[in-house]
Coordinates of C-alpha atoms in Angstrom, one line a residue:
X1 CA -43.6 44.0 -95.5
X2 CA -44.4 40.1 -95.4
X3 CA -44.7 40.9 -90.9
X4 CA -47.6 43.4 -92.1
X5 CA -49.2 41.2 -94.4
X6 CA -49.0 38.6 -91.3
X7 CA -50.3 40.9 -89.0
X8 CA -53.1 41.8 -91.9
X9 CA -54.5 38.1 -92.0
X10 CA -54.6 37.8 -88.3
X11 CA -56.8 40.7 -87.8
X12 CA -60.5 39.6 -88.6
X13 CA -62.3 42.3 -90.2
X14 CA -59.1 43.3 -92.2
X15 CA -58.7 40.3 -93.0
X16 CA -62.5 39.6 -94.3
X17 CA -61.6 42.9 -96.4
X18 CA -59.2 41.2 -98.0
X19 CA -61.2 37.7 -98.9
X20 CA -63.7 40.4 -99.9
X21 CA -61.3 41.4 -102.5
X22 CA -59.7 38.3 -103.8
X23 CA -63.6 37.2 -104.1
X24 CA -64.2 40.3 -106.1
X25 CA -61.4 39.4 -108.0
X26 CA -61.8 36.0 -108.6
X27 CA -65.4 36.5 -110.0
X28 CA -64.1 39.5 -112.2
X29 CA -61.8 37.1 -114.1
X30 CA -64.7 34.1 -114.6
X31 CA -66.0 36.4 -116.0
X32 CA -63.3 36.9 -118.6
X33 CA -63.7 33.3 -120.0
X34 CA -67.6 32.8 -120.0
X35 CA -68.3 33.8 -124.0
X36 CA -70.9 35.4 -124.9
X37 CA -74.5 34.2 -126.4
X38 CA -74.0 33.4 -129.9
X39 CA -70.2 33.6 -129.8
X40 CA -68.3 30.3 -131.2
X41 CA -66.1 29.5 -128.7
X42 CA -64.0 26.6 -130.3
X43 CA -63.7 29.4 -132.6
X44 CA -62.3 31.8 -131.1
X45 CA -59.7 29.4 -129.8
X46 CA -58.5 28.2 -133.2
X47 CA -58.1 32.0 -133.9
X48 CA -56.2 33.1 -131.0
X49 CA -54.1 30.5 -131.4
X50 CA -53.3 31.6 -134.8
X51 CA -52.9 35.7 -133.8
X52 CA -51.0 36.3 -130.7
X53 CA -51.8 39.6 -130.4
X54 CA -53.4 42.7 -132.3
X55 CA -51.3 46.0 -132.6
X56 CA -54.7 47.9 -133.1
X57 CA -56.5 46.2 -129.8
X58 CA -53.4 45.6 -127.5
X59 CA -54.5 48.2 -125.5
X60 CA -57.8 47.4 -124.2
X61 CA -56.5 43.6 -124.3
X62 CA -54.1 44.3 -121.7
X63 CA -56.7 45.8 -119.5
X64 CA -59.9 43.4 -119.8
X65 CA -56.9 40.7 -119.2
X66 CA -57.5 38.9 -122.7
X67 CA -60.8 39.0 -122.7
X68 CA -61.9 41.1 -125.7
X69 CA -60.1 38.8 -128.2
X70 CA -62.3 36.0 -126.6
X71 CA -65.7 38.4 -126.9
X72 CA -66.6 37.2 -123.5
X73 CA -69.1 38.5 -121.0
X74 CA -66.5 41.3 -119.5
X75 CA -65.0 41.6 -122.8
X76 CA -64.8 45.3 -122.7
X77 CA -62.8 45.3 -119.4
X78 CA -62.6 48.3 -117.7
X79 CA -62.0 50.8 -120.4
X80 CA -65.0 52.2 -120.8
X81 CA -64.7 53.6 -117.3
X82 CA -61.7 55.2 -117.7
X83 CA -62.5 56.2 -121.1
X84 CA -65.4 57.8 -118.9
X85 CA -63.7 59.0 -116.1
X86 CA -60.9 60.8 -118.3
X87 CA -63.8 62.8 -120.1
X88 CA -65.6 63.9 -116.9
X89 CA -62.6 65.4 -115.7
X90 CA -61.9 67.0 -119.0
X91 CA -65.3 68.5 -119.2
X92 CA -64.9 69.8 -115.2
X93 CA -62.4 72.3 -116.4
X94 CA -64.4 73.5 -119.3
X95 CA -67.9 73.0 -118.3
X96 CA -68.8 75.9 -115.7
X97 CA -71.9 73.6 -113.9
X98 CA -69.2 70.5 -113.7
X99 CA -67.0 72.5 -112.1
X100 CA -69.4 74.0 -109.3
X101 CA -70.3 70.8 -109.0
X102 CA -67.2 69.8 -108.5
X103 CA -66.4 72.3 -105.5
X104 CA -69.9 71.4 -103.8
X105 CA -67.9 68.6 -101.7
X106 CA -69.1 64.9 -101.4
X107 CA -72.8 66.3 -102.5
X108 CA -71.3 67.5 -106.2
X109 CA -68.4 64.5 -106.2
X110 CA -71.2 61.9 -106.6
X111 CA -73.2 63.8 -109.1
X112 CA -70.2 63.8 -110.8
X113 CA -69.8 60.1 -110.2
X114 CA -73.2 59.3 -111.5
X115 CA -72.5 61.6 -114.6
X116 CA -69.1 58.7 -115.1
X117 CA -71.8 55.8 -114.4
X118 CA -74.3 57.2 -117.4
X119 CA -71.5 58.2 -119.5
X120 CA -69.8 54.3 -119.4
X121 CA -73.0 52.5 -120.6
X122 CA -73.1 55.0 -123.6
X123 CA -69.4 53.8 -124.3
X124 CA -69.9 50.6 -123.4
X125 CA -73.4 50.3 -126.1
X126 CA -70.9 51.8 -128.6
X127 CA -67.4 49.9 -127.7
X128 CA -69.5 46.3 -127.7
X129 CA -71.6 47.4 -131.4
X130 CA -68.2 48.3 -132.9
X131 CA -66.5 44.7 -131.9
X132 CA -68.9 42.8 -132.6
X133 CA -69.3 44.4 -136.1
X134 CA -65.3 43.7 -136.4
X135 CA -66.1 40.1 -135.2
X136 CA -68.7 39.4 -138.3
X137 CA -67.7 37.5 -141.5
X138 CA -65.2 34.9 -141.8
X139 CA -62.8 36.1 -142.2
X140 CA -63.7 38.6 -139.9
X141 CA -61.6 42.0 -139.0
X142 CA -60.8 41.6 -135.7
X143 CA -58.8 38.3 -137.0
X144 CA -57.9 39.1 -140.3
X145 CA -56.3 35.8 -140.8
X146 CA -58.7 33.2 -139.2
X147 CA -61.2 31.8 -141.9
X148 CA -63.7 31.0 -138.9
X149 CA -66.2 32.6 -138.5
X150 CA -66.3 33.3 -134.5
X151 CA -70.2 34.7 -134.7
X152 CA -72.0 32.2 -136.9
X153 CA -75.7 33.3 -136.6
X154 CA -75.6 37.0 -137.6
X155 CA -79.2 37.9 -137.1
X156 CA -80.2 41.3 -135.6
X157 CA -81.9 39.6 -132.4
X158 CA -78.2 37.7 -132.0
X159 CA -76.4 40.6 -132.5
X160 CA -78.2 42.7 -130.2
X161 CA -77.7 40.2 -127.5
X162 CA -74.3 40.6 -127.3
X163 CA -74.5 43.9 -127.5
X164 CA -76.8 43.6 -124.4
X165 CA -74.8 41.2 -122.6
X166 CA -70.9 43.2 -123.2
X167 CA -72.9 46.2 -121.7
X168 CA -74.4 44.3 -118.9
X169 CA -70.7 43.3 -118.2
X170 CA -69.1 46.2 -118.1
X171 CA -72.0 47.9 -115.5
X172 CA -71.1 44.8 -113.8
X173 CA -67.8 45.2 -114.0
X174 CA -68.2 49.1 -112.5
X175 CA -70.3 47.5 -109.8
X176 CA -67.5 44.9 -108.5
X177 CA -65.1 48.4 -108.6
X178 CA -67.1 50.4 -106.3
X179 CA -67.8 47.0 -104.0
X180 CA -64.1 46.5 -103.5
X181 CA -63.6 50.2 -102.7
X182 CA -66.2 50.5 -99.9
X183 CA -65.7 46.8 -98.4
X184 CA -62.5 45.7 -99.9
X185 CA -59.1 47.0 -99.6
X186 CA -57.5 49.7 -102.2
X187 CA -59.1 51.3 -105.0
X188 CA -61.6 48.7 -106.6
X189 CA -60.9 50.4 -110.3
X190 CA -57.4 49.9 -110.3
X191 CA -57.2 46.7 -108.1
X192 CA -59.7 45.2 -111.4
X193 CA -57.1 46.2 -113.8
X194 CA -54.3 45.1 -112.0
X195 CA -55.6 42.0 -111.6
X196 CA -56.3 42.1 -116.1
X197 CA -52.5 42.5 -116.2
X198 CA -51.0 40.2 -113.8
X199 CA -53.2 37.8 -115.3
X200 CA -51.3 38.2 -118.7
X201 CA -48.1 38.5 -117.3
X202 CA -47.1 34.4 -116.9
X203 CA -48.7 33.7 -121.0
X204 CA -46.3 37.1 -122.1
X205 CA -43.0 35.4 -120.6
X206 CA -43.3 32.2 -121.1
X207 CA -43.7 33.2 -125.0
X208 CA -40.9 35.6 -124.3
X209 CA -38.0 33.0 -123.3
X210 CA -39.4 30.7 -126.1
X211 CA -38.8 33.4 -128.5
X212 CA -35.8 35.1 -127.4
X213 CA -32.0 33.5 -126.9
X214 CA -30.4 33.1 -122.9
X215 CA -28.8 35.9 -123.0
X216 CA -31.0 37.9 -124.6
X217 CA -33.9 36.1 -122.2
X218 CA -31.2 37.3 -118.8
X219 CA -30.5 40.3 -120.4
X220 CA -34.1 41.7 -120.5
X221 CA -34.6 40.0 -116.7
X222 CA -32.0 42.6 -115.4
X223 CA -33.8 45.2 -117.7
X224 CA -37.2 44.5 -115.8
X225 CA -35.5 44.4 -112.4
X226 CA -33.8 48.2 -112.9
X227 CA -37.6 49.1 -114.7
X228 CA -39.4 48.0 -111.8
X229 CA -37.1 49.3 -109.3
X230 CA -36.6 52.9 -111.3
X231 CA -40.4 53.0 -111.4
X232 CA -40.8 52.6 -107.6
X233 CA -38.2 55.1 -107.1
X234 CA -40.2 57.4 -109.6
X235 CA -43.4 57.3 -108.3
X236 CA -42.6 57.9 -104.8
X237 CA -40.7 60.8 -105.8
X238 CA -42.1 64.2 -104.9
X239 CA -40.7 67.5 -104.6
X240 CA -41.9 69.3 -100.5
X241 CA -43.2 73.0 -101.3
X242 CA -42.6 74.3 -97.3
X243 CA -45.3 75.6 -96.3
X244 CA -45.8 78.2 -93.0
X245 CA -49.0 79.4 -91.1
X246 CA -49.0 82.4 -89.2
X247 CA -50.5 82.9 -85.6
X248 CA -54.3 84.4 -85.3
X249 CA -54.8 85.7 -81.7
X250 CA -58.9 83.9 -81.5
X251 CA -59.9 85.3 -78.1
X252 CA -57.0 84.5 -75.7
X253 CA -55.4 81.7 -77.7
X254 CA -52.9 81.5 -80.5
X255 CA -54.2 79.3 -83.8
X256 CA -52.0 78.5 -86.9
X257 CA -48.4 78.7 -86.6
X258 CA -48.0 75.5 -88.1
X259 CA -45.3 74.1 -90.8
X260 CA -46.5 71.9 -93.5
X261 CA -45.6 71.1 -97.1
X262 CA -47.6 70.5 -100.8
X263 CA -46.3 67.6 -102.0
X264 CA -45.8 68.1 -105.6
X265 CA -45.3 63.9 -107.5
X266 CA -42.8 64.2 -110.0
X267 CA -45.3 61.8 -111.7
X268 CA -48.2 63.5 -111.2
X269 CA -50.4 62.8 -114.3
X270 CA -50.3 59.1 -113.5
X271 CA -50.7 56.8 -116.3
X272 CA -53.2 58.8 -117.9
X273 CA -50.7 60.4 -120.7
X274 CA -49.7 56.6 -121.7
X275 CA -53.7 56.3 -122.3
X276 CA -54.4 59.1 -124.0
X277 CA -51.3 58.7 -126.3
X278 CA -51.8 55.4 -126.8
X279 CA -55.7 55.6 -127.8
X280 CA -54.7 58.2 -130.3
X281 CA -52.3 56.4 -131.9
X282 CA -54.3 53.3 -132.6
X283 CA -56.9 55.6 -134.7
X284 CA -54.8 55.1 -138.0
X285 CA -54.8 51.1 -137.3
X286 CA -58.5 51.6 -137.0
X287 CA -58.8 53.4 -140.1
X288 CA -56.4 51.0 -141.7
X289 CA -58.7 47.9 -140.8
X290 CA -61.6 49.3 -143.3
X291 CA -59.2 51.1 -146.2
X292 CA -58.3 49.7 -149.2
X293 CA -55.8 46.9 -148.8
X294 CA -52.5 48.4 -150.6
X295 CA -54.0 51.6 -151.0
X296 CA -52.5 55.2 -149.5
X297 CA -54.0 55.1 -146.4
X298 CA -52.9 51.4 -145.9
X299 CA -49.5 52.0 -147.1
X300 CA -49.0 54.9 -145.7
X301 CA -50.1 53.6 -141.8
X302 CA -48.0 50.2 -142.7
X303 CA -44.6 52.5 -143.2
X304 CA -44.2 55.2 -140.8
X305 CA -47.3 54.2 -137.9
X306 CA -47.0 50.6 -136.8
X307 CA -45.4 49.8 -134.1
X308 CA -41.5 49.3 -133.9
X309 CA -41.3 52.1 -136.8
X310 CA -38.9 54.9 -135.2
X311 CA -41.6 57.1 -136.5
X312 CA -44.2 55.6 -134.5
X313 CA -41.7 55.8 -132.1
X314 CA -41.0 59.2 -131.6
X315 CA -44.4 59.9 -132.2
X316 CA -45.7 58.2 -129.1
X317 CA -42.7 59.6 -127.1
X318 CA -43.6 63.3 -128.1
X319 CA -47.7 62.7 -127.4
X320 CA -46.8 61.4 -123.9
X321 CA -44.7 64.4 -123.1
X322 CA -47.3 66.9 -124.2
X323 CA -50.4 65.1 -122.8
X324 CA -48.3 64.9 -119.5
X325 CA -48.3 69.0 -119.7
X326 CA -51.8 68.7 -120.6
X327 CA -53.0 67.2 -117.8
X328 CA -51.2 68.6 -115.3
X329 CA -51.8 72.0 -116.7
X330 CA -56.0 70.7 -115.4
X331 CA -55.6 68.9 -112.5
X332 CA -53.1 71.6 -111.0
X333 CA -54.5 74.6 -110.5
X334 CA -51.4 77.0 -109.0
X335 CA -53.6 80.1 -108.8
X336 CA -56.2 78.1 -106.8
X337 CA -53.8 77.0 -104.2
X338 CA -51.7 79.9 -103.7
X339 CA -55.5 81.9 -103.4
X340 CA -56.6 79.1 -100.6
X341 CA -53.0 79.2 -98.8
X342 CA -53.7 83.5 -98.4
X343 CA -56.5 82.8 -97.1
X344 CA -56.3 80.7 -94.5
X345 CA -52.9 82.6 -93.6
X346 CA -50.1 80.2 -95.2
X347 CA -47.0 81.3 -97.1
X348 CA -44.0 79.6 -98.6
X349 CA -41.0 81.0 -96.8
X350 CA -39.1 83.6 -98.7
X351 CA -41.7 83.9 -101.0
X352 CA -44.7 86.3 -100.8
X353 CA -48.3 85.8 -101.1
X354 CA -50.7 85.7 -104.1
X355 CA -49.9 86.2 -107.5
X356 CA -45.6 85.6 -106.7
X357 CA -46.6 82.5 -105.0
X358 CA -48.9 81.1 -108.0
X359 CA -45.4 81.7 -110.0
X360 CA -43.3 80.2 -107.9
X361 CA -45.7 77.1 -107.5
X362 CA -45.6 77.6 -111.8
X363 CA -42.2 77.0 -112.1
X364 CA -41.6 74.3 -109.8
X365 CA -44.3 72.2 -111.3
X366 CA -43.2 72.8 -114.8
X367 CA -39.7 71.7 -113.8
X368 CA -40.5 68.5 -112.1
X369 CA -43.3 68.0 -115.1
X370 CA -40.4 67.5 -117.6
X371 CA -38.9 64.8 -115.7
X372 CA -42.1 63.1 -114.7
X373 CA -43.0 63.2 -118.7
X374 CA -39.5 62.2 -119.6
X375 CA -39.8 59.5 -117.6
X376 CA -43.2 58.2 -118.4
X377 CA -42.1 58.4 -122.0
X378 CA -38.8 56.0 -122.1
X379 CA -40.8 53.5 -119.6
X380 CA -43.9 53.9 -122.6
X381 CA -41.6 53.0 -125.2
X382 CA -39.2 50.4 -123.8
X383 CA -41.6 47.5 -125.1
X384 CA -41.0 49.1 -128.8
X385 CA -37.1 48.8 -128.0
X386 CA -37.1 45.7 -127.0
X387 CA -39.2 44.0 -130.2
X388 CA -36.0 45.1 -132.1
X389 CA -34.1 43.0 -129.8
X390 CA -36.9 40.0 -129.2
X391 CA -39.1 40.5 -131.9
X392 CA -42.2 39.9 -129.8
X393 CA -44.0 43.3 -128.8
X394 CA -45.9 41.9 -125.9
X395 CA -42.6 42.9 -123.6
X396 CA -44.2 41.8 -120.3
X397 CA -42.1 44.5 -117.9
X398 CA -42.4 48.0 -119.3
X399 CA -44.8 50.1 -120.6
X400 CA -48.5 50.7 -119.9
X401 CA -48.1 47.2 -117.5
X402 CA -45.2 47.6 -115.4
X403 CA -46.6 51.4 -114.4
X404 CA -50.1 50.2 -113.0
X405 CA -48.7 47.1 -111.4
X406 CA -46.2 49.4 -109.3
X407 CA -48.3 52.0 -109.0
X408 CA -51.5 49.7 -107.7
X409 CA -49.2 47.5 -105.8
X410 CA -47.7 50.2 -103.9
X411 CA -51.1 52.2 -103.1
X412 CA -52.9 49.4 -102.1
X413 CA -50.1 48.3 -99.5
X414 CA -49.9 51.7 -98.1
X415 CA -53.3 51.4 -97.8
X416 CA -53.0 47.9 -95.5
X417 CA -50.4 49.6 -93.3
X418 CA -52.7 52.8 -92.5
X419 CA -55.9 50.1 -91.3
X420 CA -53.1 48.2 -89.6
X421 CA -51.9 51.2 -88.1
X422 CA -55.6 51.8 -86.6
X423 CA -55.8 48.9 -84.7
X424 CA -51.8 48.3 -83.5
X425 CA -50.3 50.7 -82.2
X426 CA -46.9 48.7 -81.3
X427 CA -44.9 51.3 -83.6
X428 CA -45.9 54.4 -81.1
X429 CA -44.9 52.5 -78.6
X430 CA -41.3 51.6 -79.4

């Protein structure tokens, strides 16, 4: 790996893709510390010094890289996009002119993308009003217990400037994304929030091994080591459907005849379950921030839904599993390709075409589903374990983190191979 990454930097215009990137990157996370007009920034520093972390925000923390605590420019991170994307894709399956749309080719795939563009500056207008109206007062709600107040002129024209300026951020934000994919290397999105999280990652265990024991601190350093490696092993894991073409007499020649496979992921909803199980969850802490303090709702959250409570717990385990069904259930259509492999003459062997095909396809994807959801659920809730053990939730090597580090890292090195791969071709030759 460090021989490709060598062989990376000494060729020019991959390695100008590169410097593209790190540029990209490097601006993105400025960006993360420049406040916004009218927000106190001494403030806000005397405040998050005082809360680590917030339960009901940790999510969208993690991914604007510590930036929404500090209402900075590119406060709102990237959520809003995905928060976007996820609903497009949603909407394909049960929005007939999305779908067509969607089978038009490149033509209908930016449509779609400009649909995801729109659909993030609504979210980001609302995502920006709704922090911003948690960041008023002193004490204000997004820091219950800070007296300062981080947004001291509350006019309408102050308030609408944030708003103005959060939004401007995040189309920014979407713009450095789509520069990285078409000049950089790897997938600009996810190369953005990797870089939120890595950024986090030296803060979260430095605080770890000043709050935990030795051998509690080496004990959860072999726990991320067999994390990170069972991750890797995971999400390269895929299950080979074989896959045969029969001959077509064209004329005088023989076509097809070829052997190929569908490579099914055993992980093949991604990280999106973790998301969607995760947003849902921190509705009650939402609702709790404007109930009555002590009252039913408040209590009822503060027992059985915060985190670390074995109901909470489970309850995140059991969402994960069934939006990992859920989404593979839209994303993988086994009628669809077992109707495209008749047609252009494929067959699994032993297994005829059509309708018996869509079955088998069924049952192997349902199989290998369990496992992938089973695993994405204990790597989701090993930061919850290990509070019990440390008794700081920010665990910086499981959960939501370690699965989008891995997962970007690895994509965006396969990616450097295949351009190295274009323009050296020593490993044919040997």
């Amino acid at each position: 790996m460090l021989t490709a990454f060598a062989r990376a930097f000494r060729t020019p215009d991959l390695r100008s893709k590169i410097f593209f990137t790190l540029g990209i990157i490097a601006l993105y996370r400025l960006g993360a510390f420049v406040p916004a007009p009218g927000v106190s920034y001494g403030a806000i520093q005397e405040c998050l010094a005082l809360v680590e972390d917030s339960s009901v925000y940790g999510l969208v923390n993690l991914f604007s890289g510590g930036a929404l605590l500090q209402l900075s420019v590119f406060a709102l991170g990237i959520m809003p996009y995905i928060t976007a994307s996820i609903i497009i894709q949603l909407l394909v399956v049960v929005i007939p002119r999305l779908e067509a749309l969607k089978e038009e080719g490149q033509s209908g795939q930016a449509k779609l993308t400009q649909y995801t563009r729109y659909l993030t500056i609504v979210l980001a207008v609302l995502q920006s009003t709704g922090i911003v109206a948690l960041g008023r007062g002193a004490p204000s709600n997004l820091f219950p217990t800070c007296p300062q107040a981080i947004i001291p002129d509350e006019s309408i024209f102050r308030v609408l400037t944030i708003v103005a300026v959060m939004t401007a951020g995040t189309a920014m934000i979407m713009w450095f994304g789509e520069l990285v994919t078409a000049k950089g290397v790897g997938n600009g999105m996810s190369i953005l929030i990797f870089a939120s999280i890595v950024a986090t990652l030296p803060a979260q265990v430095l605080n770890l091994l000043q709050a935990a024991s030795t051998v509690v601190a080496v004990g959860l350093a072999l726990l991320a080591l067999v994390v990170v490696v069972a991750v890797i092993y995971v999400e390269q894991a895929q299950r080979r459907i074989p896959v045969q073409y029969a001959k077509r007499m064209i004329g005088r020649r023989a076509y097809g005849g070829t052997s190929t496979y569908i490579p099914l992921k055993v992980n093949q909803a991604g990280i999106i379950p973790v998301i969607f199980a995760s947003s849902l969850l921190y509705l009650p802490s939402l609702v709790q921030q404007v109930a009555e303090p002590g009252g039913a709702v408040d209590t009822f959250v503060t027992n059985y839904l915060s985190p670390g409570n074995p109901a909470y717990v489970v309850g995140y385990f059991l969402l994960i599993l069934f939006f990992t069904y859920f989404y593979v259930a839209i994303t993988f259509n086994p009628v669809e390709v077992a109707d495209n492999m008749k047609k252009y003459g494929g067959f699994v062997p032993g297994i005829r075409p059509g309708r018996p095909t869509a079955e088998y396809l069924d049952h192997i994807l349902s199989r290998i589903t369990l496992v992938g959801a089973l695993y994405l659920g204990a790597v989701a809730v090993l930061p919850l374990l290990a509070l019990s053990l440390t008794g700081d939730q920010q665990f910086p090597f499981g959960g939501t983190a370690v699965l989008i580090i891995v997962g970007v890292g690895l994509e965006t090195v396969k990616q450097i191979e295949s351009q190295l791969m274009l323009r050296n071709y020593e490993g044919f030759l040997r």
